[in-house]
Coordinates of C-alpha atoms in Angstrom, one line a residue:
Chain A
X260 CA 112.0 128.8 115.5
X261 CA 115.0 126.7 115.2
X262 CA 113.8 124.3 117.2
X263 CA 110.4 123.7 115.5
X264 CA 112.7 123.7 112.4
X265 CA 114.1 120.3 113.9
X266 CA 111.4 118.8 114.8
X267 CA 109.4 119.6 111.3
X268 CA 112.7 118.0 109.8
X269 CA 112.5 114.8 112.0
X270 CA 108.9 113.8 111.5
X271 CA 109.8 112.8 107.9
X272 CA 112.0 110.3 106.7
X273 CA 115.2 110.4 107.2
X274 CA 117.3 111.6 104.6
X275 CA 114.4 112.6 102.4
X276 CA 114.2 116.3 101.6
X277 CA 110.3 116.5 100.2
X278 CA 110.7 119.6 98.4
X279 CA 113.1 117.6 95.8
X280 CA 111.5 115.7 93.4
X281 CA 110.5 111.8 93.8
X282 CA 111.6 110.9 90.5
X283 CA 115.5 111.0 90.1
X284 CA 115.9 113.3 87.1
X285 CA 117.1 110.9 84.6
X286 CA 113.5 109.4 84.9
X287 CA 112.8 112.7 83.8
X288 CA 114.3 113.0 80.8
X289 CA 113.3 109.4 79.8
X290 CA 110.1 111.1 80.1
X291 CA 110.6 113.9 77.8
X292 CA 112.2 111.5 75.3
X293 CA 109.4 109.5 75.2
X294 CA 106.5 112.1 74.7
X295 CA 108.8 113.1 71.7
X296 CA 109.3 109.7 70.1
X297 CA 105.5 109.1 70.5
X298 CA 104.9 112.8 69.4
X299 CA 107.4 111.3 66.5
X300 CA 105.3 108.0 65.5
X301 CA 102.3 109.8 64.9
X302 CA 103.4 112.5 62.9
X303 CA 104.8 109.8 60.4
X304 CA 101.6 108.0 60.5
X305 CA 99.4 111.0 60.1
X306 CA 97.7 111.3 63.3
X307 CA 97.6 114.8 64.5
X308 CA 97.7 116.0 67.9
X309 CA 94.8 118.0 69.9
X310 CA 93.7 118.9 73.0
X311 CA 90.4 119.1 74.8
X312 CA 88.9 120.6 78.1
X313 CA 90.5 118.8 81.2
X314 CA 87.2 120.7 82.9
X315 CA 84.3 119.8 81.3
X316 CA 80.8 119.6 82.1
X317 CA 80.5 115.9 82.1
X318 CA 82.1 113.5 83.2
X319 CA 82.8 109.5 82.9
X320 CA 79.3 107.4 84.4
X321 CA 81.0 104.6 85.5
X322 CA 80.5 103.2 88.7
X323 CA 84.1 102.6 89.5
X324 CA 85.4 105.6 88.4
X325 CA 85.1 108.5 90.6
X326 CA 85.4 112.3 89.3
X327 CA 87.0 115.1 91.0
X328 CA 85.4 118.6 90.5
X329 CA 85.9 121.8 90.1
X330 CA 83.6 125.0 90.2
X331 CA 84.1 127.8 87.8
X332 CA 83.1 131.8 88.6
X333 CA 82.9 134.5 86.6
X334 CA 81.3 136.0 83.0
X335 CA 79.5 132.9 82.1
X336 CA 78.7 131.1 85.1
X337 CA 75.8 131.3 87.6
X338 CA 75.3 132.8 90.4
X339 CA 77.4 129.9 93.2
X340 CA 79.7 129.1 90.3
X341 CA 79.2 126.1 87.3
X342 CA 80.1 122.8 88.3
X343 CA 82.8 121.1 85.9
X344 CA 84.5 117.6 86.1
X345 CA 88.3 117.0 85.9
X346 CA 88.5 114.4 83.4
X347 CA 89.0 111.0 84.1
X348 CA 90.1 110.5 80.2
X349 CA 89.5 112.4 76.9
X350 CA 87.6 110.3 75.6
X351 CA 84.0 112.6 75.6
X352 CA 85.1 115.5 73.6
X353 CA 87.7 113.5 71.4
X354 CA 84.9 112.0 69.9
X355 CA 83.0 114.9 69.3
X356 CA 86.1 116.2 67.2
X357 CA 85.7 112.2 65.0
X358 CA 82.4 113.0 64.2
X359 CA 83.1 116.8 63.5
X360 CA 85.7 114.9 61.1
X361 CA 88.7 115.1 62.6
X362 CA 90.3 111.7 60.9
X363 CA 92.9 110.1 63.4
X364 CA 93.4 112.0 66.2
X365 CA 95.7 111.7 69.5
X366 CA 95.9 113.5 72.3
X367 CA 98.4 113.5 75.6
X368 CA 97.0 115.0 78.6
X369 CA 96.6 114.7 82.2
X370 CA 93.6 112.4 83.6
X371 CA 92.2 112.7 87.0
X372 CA 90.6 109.9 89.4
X373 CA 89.8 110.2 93.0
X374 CA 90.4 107.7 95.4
X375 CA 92.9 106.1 92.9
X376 CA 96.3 106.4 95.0
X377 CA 99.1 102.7 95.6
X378 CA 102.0 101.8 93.8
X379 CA 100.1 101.2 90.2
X380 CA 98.0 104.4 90.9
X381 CA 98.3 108.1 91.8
X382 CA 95.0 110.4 91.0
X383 CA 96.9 112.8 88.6
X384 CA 98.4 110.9 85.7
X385 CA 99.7 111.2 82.1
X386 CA 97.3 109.3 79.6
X387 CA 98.3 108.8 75.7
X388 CA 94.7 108.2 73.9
X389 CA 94.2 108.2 70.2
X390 CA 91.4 107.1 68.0
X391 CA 91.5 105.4 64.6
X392 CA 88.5 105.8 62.2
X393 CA 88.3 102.3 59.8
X394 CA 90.1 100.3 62.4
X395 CA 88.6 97.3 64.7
X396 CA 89.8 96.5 68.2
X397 CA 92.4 94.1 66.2
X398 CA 93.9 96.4 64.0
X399 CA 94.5 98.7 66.8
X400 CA 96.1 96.2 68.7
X401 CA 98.4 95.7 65.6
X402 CA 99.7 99.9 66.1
X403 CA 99.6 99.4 69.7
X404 CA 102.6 96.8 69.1
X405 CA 103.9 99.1 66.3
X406 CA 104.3 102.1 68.9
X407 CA 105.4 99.9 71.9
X408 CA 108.3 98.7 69.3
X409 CA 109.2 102.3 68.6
X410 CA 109.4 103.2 71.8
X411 CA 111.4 100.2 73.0
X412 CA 113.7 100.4 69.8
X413 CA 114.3 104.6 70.3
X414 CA 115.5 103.9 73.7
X415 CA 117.6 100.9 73.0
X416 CA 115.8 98.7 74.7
X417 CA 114.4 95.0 73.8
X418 CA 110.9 94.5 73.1
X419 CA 109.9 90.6 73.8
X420 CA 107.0 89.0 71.6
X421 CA 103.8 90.0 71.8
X422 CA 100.6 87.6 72.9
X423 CA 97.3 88.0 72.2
X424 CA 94.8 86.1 74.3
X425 CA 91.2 86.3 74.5
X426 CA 89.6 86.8 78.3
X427 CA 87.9 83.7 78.1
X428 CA 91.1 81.7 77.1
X429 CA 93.6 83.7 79.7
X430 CA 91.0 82.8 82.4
X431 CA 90.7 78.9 81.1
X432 CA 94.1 79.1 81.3
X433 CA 95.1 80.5 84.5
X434 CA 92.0 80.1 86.2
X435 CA 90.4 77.4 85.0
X436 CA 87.3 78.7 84.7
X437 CA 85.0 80.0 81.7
X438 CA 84.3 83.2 82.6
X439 CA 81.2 84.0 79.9
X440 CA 79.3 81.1 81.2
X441 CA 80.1 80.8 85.4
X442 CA 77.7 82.4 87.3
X443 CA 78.3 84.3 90.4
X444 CA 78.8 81.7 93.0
X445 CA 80.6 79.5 91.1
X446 CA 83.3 82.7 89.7
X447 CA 83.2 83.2 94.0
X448 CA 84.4 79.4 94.7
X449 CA 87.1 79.8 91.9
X450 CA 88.2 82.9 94.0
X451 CA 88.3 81.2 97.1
X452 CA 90.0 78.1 96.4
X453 CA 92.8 79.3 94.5
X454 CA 93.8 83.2 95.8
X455 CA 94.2 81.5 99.5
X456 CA 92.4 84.8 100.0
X457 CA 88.8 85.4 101.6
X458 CA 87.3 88.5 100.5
X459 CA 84.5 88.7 103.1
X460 CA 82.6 92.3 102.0
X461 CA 82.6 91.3 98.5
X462 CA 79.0 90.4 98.0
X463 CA 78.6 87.0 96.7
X464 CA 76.3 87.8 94.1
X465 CA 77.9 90.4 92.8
X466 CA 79.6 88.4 89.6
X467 CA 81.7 91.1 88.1
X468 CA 83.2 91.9 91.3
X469 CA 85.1 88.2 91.3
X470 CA 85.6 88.7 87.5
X471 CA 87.7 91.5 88.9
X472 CA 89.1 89.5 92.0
X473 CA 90.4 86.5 89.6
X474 CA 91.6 89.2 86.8
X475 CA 94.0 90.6 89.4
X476 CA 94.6 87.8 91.5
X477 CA 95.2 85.0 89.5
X478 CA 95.5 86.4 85.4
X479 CA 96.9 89.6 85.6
X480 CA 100.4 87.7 87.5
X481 CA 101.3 85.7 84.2
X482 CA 100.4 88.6 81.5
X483 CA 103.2 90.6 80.0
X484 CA 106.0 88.6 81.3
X485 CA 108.1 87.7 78.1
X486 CA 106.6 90.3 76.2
X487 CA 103.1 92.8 75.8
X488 CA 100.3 90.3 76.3
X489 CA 96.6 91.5 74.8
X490 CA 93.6 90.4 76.4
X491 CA 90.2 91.2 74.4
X492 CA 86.8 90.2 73.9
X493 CA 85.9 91.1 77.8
X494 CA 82.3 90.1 79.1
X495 CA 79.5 92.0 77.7
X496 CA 78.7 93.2 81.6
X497 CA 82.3 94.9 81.3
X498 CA 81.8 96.8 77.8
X499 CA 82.4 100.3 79.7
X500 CA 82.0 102.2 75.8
X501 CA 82.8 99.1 73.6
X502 CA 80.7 98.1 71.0
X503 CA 79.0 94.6 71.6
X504 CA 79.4 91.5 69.1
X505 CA 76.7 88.5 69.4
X506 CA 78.6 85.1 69.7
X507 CA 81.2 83.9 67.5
X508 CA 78.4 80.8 66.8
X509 CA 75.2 80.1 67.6
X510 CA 74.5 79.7 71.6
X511 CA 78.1 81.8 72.6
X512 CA 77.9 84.4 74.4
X513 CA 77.9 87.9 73.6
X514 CA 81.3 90.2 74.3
X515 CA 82.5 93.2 73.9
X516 CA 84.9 94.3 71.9
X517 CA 87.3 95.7 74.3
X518 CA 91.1 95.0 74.8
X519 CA 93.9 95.5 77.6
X520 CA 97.7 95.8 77.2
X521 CA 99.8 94.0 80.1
X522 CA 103.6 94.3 80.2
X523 CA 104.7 92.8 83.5
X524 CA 101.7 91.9 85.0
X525 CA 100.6 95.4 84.8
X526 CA 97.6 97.2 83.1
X527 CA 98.9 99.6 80.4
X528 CA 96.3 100.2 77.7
X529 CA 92.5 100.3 77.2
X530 CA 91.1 100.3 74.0
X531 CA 87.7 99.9 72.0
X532 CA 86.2 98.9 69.1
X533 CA 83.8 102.0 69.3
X534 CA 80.2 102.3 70.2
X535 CA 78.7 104.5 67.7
X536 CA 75.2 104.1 68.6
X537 CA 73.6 107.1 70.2
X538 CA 70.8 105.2 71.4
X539 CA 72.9 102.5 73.2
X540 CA 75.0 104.9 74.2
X541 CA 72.0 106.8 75.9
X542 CA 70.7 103.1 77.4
X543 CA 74.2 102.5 79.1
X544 CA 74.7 105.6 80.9
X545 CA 71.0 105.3 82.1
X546 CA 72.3 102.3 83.4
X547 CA 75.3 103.3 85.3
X548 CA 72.8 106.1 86.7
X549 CA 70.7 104.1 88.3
X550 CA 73.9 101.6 89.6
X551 CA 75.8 104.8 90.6
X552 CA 71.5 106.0 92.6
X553 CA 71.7 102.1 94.2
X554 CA 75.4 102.4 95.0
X555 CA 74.6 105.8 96.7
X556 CA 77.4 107.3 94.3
X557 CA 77.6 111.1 93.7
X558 CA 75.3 111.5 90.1
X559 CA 77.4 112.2 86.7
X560 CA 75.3 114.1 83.7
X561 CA 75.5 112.9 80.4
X562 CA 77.3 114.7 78.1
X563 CA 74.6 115.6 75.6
X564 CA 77.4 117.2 73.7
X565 CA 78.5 113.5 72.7
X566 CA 75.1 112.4 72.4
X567 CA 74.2 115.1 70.0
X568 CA 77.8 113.9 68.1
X569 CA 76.9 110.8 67.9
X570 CA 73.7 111.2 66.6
X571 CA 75.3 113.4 63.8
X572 CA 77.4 109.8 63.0
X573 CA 80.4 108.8 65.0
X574 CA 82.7 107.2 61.9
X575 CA 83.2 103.6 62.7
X576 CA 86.6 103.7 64.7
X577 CA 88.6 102.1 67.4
X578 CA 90.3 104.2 70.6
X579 CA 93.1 103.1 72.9
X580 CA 93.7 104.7 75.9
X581 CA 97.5 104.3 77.2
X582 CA 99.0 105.1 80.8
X583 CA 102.5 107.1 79.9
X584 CA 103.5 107.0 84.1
X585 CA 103.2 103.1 83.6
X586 CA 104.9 102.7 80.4
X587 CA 107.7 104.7 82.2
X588 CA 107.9 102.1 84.9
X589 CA 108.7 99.2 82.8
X590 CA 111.0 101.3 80.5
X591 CA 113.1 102.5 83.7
X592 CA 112.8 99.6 85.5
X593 CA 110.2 101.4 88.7
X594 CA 108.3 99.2 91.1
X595 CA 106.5 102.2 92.1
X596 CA 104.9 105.0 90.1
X597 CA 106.2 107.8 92.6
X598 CA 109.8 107.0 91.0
X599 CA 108.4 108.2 87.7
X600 CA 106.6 110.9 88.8
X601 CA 108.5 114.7 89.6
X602 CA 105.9 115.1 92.1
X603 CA 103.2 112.6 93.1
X604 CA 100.3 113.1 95.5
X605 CA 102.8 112.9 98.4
X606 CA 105.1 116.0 97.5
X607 CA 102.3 118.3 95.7
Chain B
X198 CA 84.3 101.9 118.9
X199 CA 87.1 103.0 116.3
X200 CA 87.3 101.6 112.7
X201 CA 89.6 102.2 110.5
X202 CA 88.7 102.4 106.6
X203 CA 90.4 100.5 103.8
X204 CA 91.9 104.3 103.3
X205 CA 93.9 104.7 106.4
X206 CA 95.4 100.9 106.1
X207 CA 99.2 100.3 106.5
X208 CA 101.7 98.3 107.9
X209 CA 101.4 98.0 110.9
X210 CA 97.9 99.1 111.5
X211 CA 96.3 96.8 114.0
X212 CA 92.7 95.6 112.7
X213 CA 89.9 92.8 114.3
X214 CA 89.5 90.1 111.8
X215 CA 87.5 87.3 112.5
X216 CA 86.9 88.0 116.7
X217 CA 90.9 88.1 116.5
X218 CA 93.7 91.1 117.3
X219 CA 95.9 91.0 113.9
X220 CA 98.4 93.7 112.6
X221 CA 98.6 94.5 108.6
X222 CA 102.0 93.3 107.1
X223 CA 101.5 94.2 103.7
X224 CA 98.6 96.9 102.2
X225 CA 98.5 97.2 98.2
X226 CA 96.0 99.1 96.4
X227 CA 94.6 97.4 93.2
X228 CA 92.2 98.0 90.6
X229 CA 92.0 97.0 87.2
X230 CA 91.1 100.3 84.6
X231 CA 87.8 100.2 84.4
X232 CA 87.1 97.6 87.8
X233 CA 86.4 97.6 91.5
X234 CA 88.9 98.9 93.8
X235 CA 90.5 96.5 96.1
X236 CA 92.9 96.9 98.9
X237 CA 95.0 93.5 99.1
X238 CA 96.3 93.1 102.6
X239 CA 98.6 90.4 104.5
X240 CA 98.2 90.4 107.5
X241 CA 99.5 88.6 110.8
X242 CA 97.0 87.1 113.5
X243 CA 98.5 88.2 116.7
X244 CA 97.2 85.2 118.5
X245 CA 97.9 82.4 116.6
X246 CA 101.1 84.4 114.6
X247 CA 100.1 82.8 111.4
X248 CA 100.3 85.4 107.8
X249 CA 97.0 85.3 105.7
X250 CA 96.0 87.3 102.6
X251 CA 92.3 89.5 102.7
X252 CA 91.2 91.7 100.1
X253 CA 89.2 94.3 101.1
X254 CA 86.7 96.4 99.0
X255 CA 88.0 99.8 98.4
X256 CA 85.7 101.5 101.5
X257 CA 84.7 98.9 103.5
X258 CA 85.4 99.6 107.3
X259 CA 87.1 97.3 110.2
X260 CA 87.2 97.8 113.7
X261 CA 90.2 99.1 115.3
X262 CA 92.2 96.5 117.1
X263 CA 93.0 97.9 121.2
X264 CA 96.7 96.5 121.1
X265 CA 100.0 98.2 122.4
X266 CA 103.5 97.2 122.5
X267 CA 104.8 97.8 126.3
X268 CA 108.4 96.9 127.3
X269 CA 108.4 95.2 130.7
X270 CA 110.9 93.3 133.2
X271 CA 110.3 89.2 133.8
X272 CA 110.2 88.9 137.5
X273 CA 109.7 85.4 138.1
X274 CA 107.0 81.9 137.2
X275 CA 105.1 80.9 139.9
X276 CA 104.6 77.8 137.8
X277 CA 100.9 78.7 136.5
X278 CA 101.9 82.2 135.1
X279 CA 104.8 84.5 134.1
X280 CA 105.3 88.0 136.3
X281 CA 106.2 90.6 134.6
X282 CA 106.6 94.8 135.7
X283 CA 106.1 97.6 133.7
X284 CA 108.9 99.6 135.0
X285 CA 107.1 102.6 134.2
X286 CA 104.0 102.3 136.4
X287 CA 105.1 99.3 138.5
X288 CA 101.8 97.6 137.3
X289 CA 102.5 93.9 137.1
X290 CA 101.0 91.8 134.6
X291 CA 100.2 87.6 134.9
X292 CA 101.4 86.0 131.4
X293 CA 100.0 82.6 130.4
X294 CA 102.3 79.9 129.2
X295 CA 100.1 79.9 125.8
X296 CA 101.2 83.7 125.7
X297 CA 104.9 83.2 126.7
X298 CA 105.1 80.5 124.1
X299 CA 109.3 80.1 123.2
X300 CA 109.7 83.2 125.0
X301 CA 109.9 81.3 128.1
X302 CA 112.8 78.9 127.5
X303 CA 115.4 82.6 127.4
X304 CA 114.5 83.7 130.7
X305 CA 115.6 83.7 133.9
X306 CA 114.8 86.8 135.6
X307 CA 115.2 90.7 135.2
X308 CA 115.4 90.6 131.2
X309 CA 113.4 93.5 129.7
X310 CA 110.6 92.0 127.1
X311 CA 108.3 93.7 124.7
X312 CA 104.8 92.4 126.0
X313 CA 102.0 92.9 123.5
X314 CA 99.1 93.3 125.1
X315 CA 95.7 93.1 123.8
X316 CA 92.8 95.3 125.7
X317 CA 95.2 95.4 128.3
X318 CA 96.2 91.0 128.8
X319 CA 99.5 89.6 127.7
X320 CA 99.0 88.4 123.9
X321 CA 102.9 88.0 123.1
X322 CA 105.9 88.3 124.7
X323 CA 108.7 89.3 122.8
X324 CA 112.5 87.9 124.6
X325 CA 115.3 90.4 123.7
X326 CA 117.0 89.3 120.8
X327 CA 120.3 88.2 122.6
X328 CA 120.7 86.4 126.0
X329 CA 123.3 85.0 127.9
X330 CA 122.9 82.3 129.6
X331 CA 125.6 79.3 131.3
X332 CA 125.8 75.7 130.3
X333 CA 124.2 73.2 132.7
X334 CA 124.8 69.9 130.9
X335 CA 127.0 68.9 127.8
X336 CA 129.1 66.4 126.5
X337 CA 132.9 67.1 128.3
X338 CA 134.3 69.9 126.5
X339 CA 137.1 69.0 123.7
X340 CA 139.5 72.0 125.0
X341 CA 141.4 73.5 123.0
X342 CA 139.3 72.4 119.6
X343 CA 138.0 75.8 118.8
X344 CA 138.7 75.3 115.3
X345 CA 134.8 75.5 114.6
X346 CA 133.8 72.0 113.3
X347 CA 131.4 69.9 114.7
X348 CA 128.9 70.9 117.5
X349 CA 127.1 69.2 120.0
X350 CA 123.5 69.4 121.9
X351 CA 124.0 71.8 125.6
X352 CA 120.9 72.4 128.2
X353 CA 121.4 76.1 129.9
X354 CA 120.4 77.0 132.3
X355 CA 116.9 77.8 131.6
X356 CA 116.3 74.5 130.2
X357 CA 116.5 75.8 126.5
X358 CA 118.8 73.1 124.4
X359 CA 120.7 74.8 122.0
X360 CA 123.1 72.9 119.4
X361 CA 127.1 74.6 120.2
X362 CA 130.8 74.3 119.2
X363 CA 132.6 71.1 120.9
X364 CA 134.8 73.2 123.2
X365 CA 131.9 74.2 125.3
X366 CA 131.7 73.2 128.6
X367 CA 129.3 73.0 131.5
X368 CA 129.3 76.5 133.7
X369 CA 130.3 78.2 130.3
X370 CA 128.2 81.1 129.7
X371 CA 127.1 81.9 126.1
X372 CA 125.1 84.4 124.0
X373 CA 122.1 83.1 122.0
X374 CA 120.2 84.5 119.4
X375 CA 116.7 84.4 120.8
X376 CA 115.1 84.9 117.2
X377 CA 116.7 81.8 115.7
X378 CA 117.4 79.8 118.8
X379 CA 121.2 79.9 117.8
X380 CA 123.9 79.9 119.1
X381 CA 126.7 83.4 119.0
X382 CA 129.3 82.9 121.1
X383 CA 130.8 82.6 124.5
X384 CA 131.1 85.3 127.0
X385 CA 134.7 85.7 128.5
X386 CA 134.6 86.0 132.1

């Protein structure tokens, strides 16, 4: 007994007792005073709080995001239980409460992605999304910056200026390459000669894979440095549930109206200038149905829930979706998430 | 054969890349929001010893690389190839002068080595990190100048030239650091 004791004990790290948690517990309390300053700058803004299902019984489409899932048993369900997705973000049923009529709405919950584990990622995280009927992609950007200077300011900390740089111009910038207009092979070659990388089962063709590569490669290093940096206006092929603009002027490219926060090189926020059309809406997650059938991904329903909101009218609005672990890093200074985290994947 | 996927990579871990054994330095996990999940991996190719970057779809598979890390005794060079024992088993393996590379300029017999092998043959050879070894040829010593300044070229006894203080002198021995080629100190009789 003793002895298997010991060598329990020796297997893991030294020094490391795993039943403590990873975060040191003045991370903690960061934590809780940040929920209650952001809990703070919405009240004063009149954005009220809610909260929807974390199970639900649909769940994002996208290819690249993968759902965990859950069966429920009991009054209610069938016989072998009723399947229900952990959500990968609010998003679904927070829109059913905008076109129920909620007005501005936020809501802080725990989001769930499998497969999603590294220093930037564990699959159990805190998000921060709210949504903002009458406001563009723009304007939210504009309360984005307004909440980030909150925060910083609350905690006594310095927020440097904020940039705001279109994808096109952060790629012709630090990849110099226009990313509307390159096709596939030539996105591939920019890859290859300036990562000093070779990303051998990346298939060629596959364009929004080395959209992806360069992003976090060669972009995503410079953004957020001095201050939050904003890229928007992402590639129509990369509009996840953004609404789509034609081209500034004749012969431009489409894009969608879609923007990411960066604060030290890292991804913080996701927002969008809204879809509201039920019928594209319908059209894109056919779409991702038929990548997720070729991809030989597990199938996701539509939520016809959503669907039957939006045909009832979503208002015209704009949501952001905000990581709260990540924001904690740069505010404590963590190079890993685990050192915000009570308990991450490795101590549950 | 065994693989390993993108999921079980860490430091460490030794992968085939390119026809070549190669051991992972460096695994991150990335992927933007709403992107493909990558894993970004340096890596060392055991053969050549040079550091490259590959980023791996999140998934993809690579074969496992057959390489362990046995420590063995130098016996002796007949010339061609370097002898070395596995004290363990007694099983004595031929080392190429490709595979012995620096190694071979610290050795002069009986000096446990971490040999690398590669399905079973010699890749590296590892020296230990300090030897001592006696000065064969130098400039005279200047005696009693140990104050430190200046130093001087000296061939042990191994042939390795190794830059030391001025009071050295031939049948001196010293202690080298194997890792940087420098030299420590000299060993009091």
């Amino acid at each position: 007994m003793h002895h298997s004791e010991h060598l329990r004990r020796a297997s893991e790290a030294p020094g490391e007792e795993t039943w403590r948690p990873a975060a040191r517990l003045e991370c903690l309390r960061l934590r809780a005073a940040v929920l209650a300053e952001i809990r703070a700058f919405f009240r004063a803004r009149g954005v009220w709080e809610v909260e929807t299902p974390l199970l639900y019984s649909a769940s994002a489409s996208d290819p690249h995001l993968a759902s965990l899932h859950a069966a429920y048993h009991g009054p209610g369900a069938p016989p072998g239980g009723r399947r229900l997705w952990l959500q990968t973000s609010p998003e679904l049923a927070m829109k059913r409460l905008l076109a129920a009529g909620s007005g501005p709405v936020y809501q802080i919950c725990k989001a769930f992605r499998d497969g999603e584990s590294g220093p930037l990622h564990n699959p159990e995280f805190t998000l921060l999304e709210w949504y903002r009927p009458g406001m563009d992609h723009h304007a939210l950007m504009d309360e984005v910056v307004a909440l980030l200077e909150h925060l910083f300011s609350a905690l006594g900390q310095e927020l440097g200026p904020c940039q705001r740089l279109s994808y096109a111009e952060a790629f012709r910038r630090h990849a110099g390459i226009d990313p509307h207009r390159a096709d596939a092979a030539q996105l591939r070659a920019c890859f290859l000669d300036q990562a000093g990388d070779i990303a051998a089962g990346v298939d060629p063709a596959d364009g929004d894979a080395w959209l992806d590569l360069i992003l976090t490669h060669l972009v995503e290093p410079h953004l957020g440095l001095e201050g939050p940096s904003f890229l928007y206006d992402y590639p129509a092929s990369q509009a996840a549930l953004a609404r789509i603009r034609p081209g500034d002027h004749p012969g431009e490219p489409p894009v969608a109206e879609r923007f990411e926060l960066y604060l030290e090189g890292m991804e913080i926020a996701n927002g969008y200038h809204e879809l509201t059309s039920p019928r594209e809406q319908r059209l894109r997650w056919e779409r991702d149905r038929r990548r997720r059938r070729r991809l030989g991904l597990p199938d996701v329903p539509p939520d016809r829930h959503l669907l039957a909101a939006l045909s009832h009218g979503l208002p015209e609005c704009a949501g952001v979706a905000l990581g709260v672990d990540r924001l904690l890093m740069v505010l404590s200074g963590a190079e890993h998430i685990d050192e915000v985290l009570a308990f991450p994947l490795s101590r549950t | 054969m065994a693989t390993y996927s993108t999921n079980e990579f860490r430091s460490g871990l030794k992968i085939m890349l390119d026809g070549d054994p190669c051991v992972i330095v460096e695994n991150q996990f990335v992927k933007p929001g709403k992107g493909q999940a990558f894993n970004r991996v340096k890596y060392r190719n055991l053969k050549t010893g040079r550091v490259n970057e590959r980023t791996f779809k999140s998934g993809e598979t690579v074969e496992a690389a057959d390489v362990v890390e046995k420590e063995m005794q130098y016996l002796y060079t007949d010339g061609e190839s370097w002898h070395f024992m596995d004290p363990n088993t007694y099983d004595q393996y031929a080392v190429s002068t490709e595979a012995m590379g620096d190694a071979a300029k610290w050795l002069k017999g009986q000096e446990l080595c971490i040999v690398t092998l590669w399905n079973d043959v010699p890749l590296i050879v590892t020296p230990p990190n300090f030897v001592e070894l006696e000065v064969t040829e130098t400039d005279p010593g200047l005696r009693g100048d140990t104050s430190g300044g200046g130093s001087k070229p000296a061939t042990l006894e191994t042939g390795a030239v190794v830059r030391v203080p001025l009071f050295i002198d031939v049948g001196d021995v010293i202690k080298v650091d194997t890792r940087s080629g420098e030299y420590v100190s000299r060993v009091k009789d």
